XYZ file of C-alpha atoms in Angstrom:
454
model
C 63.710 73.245 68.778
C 62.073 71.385 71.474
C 59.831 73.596 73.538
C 59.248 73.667 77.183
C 55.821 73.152 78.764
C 56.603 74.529 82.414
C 59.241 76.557 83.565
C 61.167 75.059 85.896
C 60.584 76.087 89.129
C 64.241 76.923 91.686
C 64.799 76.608 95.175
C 65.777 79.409 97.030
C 69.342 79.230 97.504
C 71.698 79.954 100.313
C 73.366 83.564 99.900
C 76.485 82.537 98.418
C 75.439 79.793 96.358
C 73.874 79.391 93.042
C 70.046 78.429 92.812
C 69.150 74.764 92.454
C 66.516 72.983 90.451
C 64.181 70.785 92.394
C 64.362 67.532 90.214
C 61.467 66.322 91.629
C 59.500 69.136 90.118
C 60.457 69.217 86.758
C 57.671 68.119 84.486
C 59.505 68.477 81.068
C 61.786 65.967 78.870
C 65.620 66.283 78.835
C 67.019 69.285 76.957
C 66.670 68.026 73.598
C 66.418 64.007 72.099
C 69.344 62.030 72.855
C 70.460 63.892 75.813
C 71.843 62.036 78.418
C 70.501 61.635 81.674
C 71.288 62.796 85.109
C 73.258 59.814 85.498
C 74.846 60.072 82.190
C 76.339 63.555 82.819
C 79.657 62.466 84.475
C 81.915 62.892 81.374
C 80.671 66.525 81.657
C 82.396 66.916 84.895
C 85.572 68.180 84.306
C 86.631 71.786 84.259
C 87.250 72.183 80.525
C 83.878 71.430 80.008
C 82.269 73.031 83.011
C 84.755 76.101 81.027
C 82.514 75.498 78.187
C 78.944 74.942 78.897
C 79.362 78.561 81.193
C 80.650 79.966 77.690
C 77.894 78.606 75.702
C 75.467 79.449 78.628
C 77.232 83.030 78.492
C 76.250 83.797 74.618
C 72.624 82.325 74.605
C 71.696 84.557 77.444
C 73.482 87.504 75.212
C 71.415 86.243 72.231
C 68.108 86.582 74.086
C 67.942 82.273 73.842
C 65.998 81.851 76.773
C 65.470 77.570 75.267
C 69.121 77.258 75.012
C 70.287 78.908 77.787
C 67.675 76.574 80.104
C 69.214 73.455 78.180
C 72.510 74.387 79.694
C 71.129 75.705 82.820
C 69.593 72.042 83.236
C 73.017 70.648 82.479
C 74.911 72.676 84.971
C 72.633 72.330 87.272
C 73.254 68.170 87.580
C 77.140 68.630 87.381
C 77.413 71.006 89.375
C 76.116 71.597 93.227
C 76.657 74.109 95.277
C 78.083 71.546 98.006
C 80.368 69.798 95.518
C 84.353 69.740 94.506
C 86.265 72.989 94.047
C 85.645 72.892 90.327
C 81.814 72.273 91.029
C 81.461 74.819 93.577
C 83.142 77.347 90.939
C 80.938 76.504 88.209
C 78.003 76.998 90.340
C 79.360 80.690 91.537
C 79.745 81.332 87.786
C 76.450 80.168 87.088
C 74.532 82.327 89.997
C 76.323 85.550 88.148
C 74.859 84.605 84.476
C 71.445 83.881 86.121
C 71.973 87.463 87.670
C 72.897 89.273 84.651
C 69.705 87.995 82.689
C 67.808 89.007 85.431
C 69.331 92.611 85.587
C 69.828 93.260 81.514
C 66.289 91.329 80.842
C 68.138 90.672 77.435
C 66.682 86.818 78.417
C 63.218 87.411 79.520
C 61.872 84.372 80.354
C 65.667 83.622 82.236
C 65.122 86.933 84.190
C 61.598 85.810 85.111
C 62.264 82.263 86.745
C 65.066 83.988 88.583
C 63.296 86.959 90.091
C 60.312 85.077 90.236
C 61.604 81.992 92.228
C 65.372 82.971 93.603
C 66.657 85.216 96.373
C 70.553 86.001 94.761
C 71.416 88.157 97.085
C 74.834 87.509 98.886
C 75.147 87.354 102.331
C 78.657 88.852 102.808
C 79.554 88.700 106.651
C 81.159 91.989 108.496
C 84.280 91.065 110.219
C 85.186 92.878 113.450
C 88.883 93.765 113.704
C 89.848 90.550 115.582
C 87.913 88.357 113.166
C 89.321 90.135 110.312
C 93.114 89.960 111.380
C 92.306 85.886 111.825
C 90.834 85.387 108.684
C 93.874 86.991 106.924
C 95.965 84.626 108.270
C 94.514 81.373 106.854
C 95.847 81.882 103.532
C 98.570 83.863 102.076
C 96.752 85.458 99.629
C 97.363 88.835 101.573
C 100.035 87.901 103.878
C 102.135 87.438 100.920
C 102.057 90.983 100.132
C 101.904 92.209 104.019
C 105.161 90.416 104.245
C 107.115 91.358 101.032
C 105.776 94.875 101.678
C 106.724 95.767 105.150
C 110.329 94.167 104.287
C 110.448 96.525 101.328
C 108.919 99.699 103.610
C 111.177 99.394 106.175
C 114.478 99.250 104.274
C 113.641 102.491 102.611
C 112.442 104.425 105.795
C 116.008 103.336 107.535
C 117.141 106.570 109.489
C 113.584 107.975 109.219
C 112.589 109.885 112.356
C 109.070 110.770 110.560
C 107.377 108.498 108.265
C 104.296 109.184 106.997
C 102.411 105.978 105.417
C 99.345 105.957 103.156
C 97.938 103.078 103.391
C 95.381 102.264 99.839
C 95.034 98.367 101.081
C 91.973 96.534 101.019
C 92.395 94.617 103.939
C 91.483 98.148 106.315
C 95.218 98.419 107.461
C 95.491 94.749 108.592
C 98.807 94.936 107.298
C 99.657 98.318 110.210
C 100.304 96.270 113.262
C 102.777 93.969 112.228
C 104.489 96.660 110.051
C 104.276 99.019 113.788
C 106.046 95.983 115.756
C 109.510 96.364 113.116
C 109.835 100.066 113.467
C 109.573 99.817 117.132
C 112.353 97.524 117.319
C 114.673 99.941 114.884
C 117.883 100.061 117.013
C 117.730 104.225 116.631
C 114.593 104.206 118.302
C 111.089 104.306 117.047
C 109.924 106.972 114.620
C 106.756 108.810 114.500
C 104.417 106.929 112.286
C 101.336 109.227 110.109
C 98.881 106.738 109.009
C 96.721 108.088 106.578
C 93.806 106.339 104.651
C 90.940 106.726 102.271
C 88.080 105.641 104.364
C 84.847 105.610 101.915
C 87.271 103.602 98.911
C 85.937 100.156 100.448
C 82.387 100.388 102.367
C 80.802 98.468 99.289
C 83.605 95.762 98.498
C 84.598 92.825 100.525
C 86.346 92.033 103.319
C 83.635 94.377 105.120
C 84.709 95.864 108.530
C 81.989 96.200 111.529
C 83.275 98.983 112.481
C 83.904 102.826 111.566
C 87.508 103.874 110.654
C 87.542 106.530 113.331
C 87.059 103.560 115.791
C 89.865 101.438 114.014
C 92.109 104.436 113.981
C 91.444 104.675 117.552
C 92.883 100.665 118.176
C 95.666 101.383 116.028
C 96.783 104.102 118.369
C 96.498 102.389 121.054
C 98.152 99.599 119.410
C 101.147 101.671 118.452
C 101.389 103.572 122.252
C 101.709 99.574 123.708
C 104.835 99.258 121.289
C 106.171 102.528 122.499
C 105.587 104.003 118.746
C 103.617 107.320 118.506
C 101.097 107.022 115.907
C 98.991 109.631 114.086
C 95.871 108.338 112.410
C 93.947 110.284 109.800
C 91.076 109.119 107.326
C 90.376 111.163 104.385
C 86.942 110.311 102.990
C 87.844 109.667 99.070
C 86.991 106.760 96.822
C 88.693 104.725 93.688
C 85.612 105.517 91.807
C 87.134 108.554 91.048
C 91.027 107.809 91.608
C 91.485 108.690 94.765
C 91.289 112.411 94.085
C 90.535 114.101 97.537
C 93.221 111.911 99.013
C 95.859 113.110 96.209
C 94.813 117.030 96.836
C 95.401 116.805 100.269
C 98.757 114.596 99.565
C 99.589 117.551 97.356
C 98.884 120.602 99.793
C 101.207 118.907 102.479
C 103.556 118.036 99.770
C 105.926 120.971 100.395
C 105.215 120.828 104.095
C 106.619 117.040 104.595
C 109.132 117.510 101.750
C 111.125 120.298 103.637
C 110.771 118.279 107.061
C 112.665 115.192 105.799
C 109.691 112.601 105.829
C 110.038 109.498 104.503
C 106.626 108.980 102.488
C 105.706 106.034 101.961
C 102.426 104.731 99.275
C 101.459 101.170 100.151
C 99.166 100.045 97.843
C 97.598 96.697 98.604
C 94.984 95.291 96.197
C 93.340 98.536 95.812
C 94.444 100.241 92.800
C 92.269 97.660 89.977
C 88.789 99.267 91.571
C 90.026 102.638 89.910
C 88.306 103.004 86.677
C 90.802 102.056 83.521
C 91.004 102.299 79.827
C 87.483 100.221 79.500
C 85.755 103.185 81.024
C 85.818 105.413 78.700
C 85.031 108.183 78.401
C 86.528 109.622 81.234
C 83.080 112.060 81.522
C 81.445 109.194 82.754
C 83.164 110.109 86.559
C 82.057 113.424 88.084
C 84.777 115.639 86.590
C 88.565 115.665 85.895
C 90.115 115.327 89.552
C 93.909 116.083 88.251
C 93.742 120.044 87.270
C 97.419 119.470 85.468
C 96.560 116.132 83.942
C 94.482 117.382 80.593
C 94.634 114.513 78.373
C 91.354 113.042 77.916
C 92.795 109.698 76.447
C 94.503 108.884 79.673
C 92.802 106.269 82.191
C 92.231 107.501 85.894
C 94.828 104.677 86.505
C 97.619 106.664 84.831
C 96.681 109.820 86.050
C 96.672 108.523 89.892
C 99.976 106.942 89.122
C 101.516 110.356 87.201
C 100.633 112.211 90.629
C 101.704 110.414 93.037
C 104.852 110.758 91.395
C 104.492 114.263 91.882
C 104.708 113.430 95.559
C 108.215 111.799 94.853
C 107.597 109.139 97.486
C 110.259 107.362 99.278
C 108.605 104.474 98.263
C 105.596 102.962 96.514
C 104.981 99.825 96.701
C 102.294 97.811 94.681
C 100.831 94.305 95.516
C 97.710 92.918 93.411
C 96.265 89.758 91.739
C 97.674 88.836 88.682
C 94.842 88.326 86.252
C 92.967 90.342 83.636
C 89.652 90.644 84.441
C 89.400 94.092 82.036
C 87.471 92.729 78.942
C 84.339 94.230 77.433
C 83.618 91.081 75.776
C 81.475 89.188 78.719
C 82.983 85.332 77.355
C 86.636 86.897 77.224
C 86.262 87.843 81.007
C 84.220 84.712 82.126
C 87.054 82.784 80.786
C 89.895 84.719 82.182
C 87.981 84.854 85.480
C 87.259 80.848 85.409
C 91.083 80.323 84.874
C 92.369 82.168 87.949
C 89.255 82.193 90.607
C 90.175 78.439 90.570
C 92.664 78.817 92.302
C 90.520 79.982 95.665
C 88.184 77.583 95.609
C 90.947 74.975 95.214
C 92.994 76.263 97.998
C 89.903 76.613 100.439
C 90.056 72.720 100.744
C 93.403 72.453 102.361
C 92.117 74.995 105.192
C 88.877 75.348 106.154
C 86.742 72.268 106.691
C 83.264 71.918 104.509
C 80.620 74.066 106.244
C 82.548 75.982 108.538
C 81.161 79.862 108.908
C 84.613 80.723 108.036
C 84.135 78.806 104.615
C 81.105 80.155 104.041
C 82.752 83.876 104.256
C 85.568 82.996 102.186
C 82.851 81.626 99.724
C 81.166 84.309 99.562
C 83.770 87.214 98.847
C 84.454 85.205 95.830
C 81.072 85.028 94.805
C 80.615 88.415 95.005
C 84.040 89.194 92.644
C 82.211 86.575 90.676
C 79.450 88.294 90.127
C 80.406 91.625 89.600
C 82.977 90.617 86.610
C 80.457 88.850 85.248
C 76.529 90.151 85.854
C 77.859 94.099 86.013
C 78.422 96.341 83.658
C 79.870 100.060 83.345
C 80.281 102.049 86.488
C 78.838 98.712 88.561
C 81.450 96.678 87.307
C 84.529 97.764 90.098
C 86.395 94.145 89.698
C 88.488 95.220 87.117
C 92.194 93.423 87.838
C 95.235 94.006 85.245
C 98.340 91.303 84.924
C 101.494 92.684 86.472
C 102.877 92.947 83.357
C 100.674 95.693 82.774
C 100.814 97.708 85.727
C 104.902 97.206 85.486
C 104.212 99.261 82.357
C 102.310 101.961 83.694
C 104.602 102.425 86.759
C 107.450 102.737 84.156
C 105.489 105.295 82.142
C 104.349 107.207 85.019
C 108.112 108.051 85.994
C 109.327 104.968 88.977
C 112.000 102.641 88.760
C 111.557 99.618 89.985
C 113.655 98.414 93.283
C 114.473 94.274 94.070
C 113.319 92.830 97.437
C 116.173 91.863 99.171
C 117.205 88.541 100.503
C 115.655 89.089 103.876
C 111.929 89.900 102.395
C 112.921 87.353 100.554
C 113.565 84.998 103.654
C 110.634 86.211 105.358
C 108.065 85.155 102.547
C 109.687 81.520 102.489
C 109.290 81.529 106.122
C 105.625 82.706 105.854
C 104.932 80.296 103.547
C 105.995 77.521 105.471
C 103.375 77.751 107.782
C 100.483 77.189 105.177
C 100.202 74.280 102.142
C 102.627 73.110 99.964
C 100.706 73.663 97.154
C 102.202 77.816 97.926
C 105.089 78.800 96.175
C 107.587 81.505 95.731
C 108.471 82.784 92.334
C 110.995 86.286 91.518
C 110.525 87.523 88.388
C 113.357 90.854 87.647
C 112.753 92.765 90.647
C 109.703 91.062 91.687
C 108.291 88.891 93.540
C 104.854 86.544 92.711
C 102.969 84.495 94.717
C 102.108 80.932 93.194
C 99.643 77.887 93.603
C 100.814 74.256 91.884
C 102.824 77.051 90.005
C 100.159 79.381 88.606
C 100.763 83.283 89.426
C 98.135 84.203 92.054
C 99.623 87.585 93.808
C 102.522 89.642 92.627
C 104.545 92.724 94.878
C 106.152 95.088 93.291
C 108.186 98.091 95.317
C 109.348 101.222 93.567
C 110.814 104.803 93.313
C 110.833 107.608 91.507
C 113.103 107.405 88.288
């Protein structure tokens, strides 16, 4: 095995990208004898292999190969800049996290060492104040796919509603309200009186970040919702996926009886939010604080299931449920890189078509995916939050849980279409049963689901 005289030294590296070797300050040979050089390394270009050299990169640093995994590190590190093609700039995200694994699980010393020795990996993740926030959700319909299907789907069911009472689990911090406010206040029986409630510590850690406090976005909304003539009632509950939502259920529950007998329309709208709470993979359950569902006793049951199981106990007027379809859930680190690599394309190729090349709002776009990135990849246990399930899959566990699924009718239907003519072609519209599913050059990227209890 050929053996290294020098570590090679790395640059610093922007917050969002991955570090970059200095080739004018490395002293040793190529990798090993016959490899080509710099100039050689075009064939190596192409996703598949970019796919595969991450893999093999992957395993050495899991088999404590520090030689190997700098062979490939040199490799990847030619093909793939952090100011390059979609593919490229992937790679290099992909890369960062592996470099930031070894340096947390030290299982590749030497790895670890260059990095914390010579790199800052941090990622610079930009807070967005409410205006910048609401503009930077509408570049892409990657969550105005789901606003849309969802407030189509909401406000059929709360038809004839004088109080509806929305809890909003969305990761977006209720971008999703306003435009959702502006229908009811055009209902031809007048408008109704709106409850907003949401879980207000669920996000503070996981991008898009918000500038502000929820007590001060409540505050907008309200005032948002008295310009349209609608009165609004804003309440945040401080509760957190980490442990399924469980303060926000209990207090769900107590007023259970209260809203039941009062005729309000409740509605769930779950918007990317529901992967971050813990699944199967976490095992055992001990590993959270304690047991937040008194009359759930099974131990074998996810927090997933048992957040699902009670608020069907709340027998909602509707739930509806819009997430990423992907499985990010592996334990196997090379299972998850690849299922990662195969859908976080799909960004990074979409980026192109809508934000020029060094634009700040690139460079925040950028960098929410890096950070997904990096926590499927460099975390592990209780760290590791990114943990998105296919829709076929959470289809299942709706079933189980006691809902029926309900069809979006032609007019969401109409809506999305519409939507989706104001951004690339490359967006597409795909139903699937009762479902709808957002596409890119025809891969699934977002699916919306609306249902009811069974």
């Amino acid at each position: 095995m050929v053996q290294f005289t020098e570590i090679p030294p790395l640059h610093q590296i922007t917050p969002f990208s991955v570090p970059t070797m200095n080739k004018n300050q490395i002293h040793w040979a190529r990798p090993w004898p016959g490899f080509p050089n710099s100039k050689g390394l075009g064939s190596f270009g192409d996703a598949n292999c970019m796919e595969q050299l991450l893999v093999h990169c992957a395993n050495a640093i899991e088999s404590n190969d520090a030689t190997l995994a700098q062979q490939i590190l040199w490799v990847l590190n030619n093909i793939a800049p952090p100011d390059g093609d979609s593919n490229q700039r992937l790679t290099c995200a992909f890369l960062r996290a592996l470099i930031v694994r070894a340096a947390k699980s030290g299982t590749c010393k030497m790895l670890a060492a260059m990095a914390n020795a010579h790199c800052n990996l941090s990622i610079d993740i930009h807070a967005f104040s409410v205006i910048e926030l609401a503009s930077f959700v509408d570049l892409t319909p990657w969550h105005r796919f789901g606003f849309t299907a969802a407030n189509a789907a909401i406000l059929e069911a709360v038809e004839g509603y004088s109080v509806i009472h929305i809890v909003d689990l969305s990761l977006t911090h209720c971008m999703q309200i306003p435009t959702l406010i502006d229908a009811i206040a055009n209902r031809l029986e007048g408008p109704p009186l709106v409850k907003l409630t949401v879980a207000c510590s669920g996000t503070e850690d996981v991008p898009p970040l918000l500038d502000l406090s929820y007590e001060e976005l409540g505050s907008k909304l309200v005032h948002f919702a008295r310009s349209r003539n609608v009165v609004l009632e804003f309440r945040a509950i401080s509760s957190s996926y980490a442990d399924g939502f469980s303060s926000l259920i209990e207090q769900l529950r107590v007023q259970h009886l209260v809203y039941a007998e009062s005729g309000e329309a409740l509605v769930i709208n779950c918007h990317m939010m529901l992967h971050y709470i813990p699944e199967e993979t976490m095992s055992p359950l001990s590993n959270v604080n304690s047991n937040p569902y008194s009359f759930e006793s099974s131990s074998s049951q996810s927090l997933r299931t048992m957040f699902l199981k009670a608020l069907r106990v709340l027998d909602p007027t509707i739930v509806v449920l819009v997430d990423e379809d992907a499985d990010l859930t592996s334990n196997n680190l090379v299972c998850r890189l690849r299922s990662a690599f195969n859908y976080l394309w799909i960004p990074y190729d979409t980026v192109d078509t809508f934000l020029p090349q060094g634009s700040k709002q690139r460079q925040w776009y950028e960098a929410d995916i890096c950070w997904k990135i990096e926590n499927v990849i460099a975390h592990e246990g209780l760290q590791r939050v990114e943990r998105l399930e296919p829709k076929s899959r959470w289809v299942q566990r709706m079933r189980n849980a006691g809902f029926r699924g309900v069809y979006f009718g032609e007019e969401a239907i109409s809506e999305v279409k519409t939507m989706l003519d104001e951004h690339s072609a490359g967006w597409g519209l795909k139903k699937e049963e009762d479902d709808l599913l957002l596409t890119w050059k025809g891969h699934n990227v977002v699916f919306a689901t609306a249902w009811v209890p069974a």
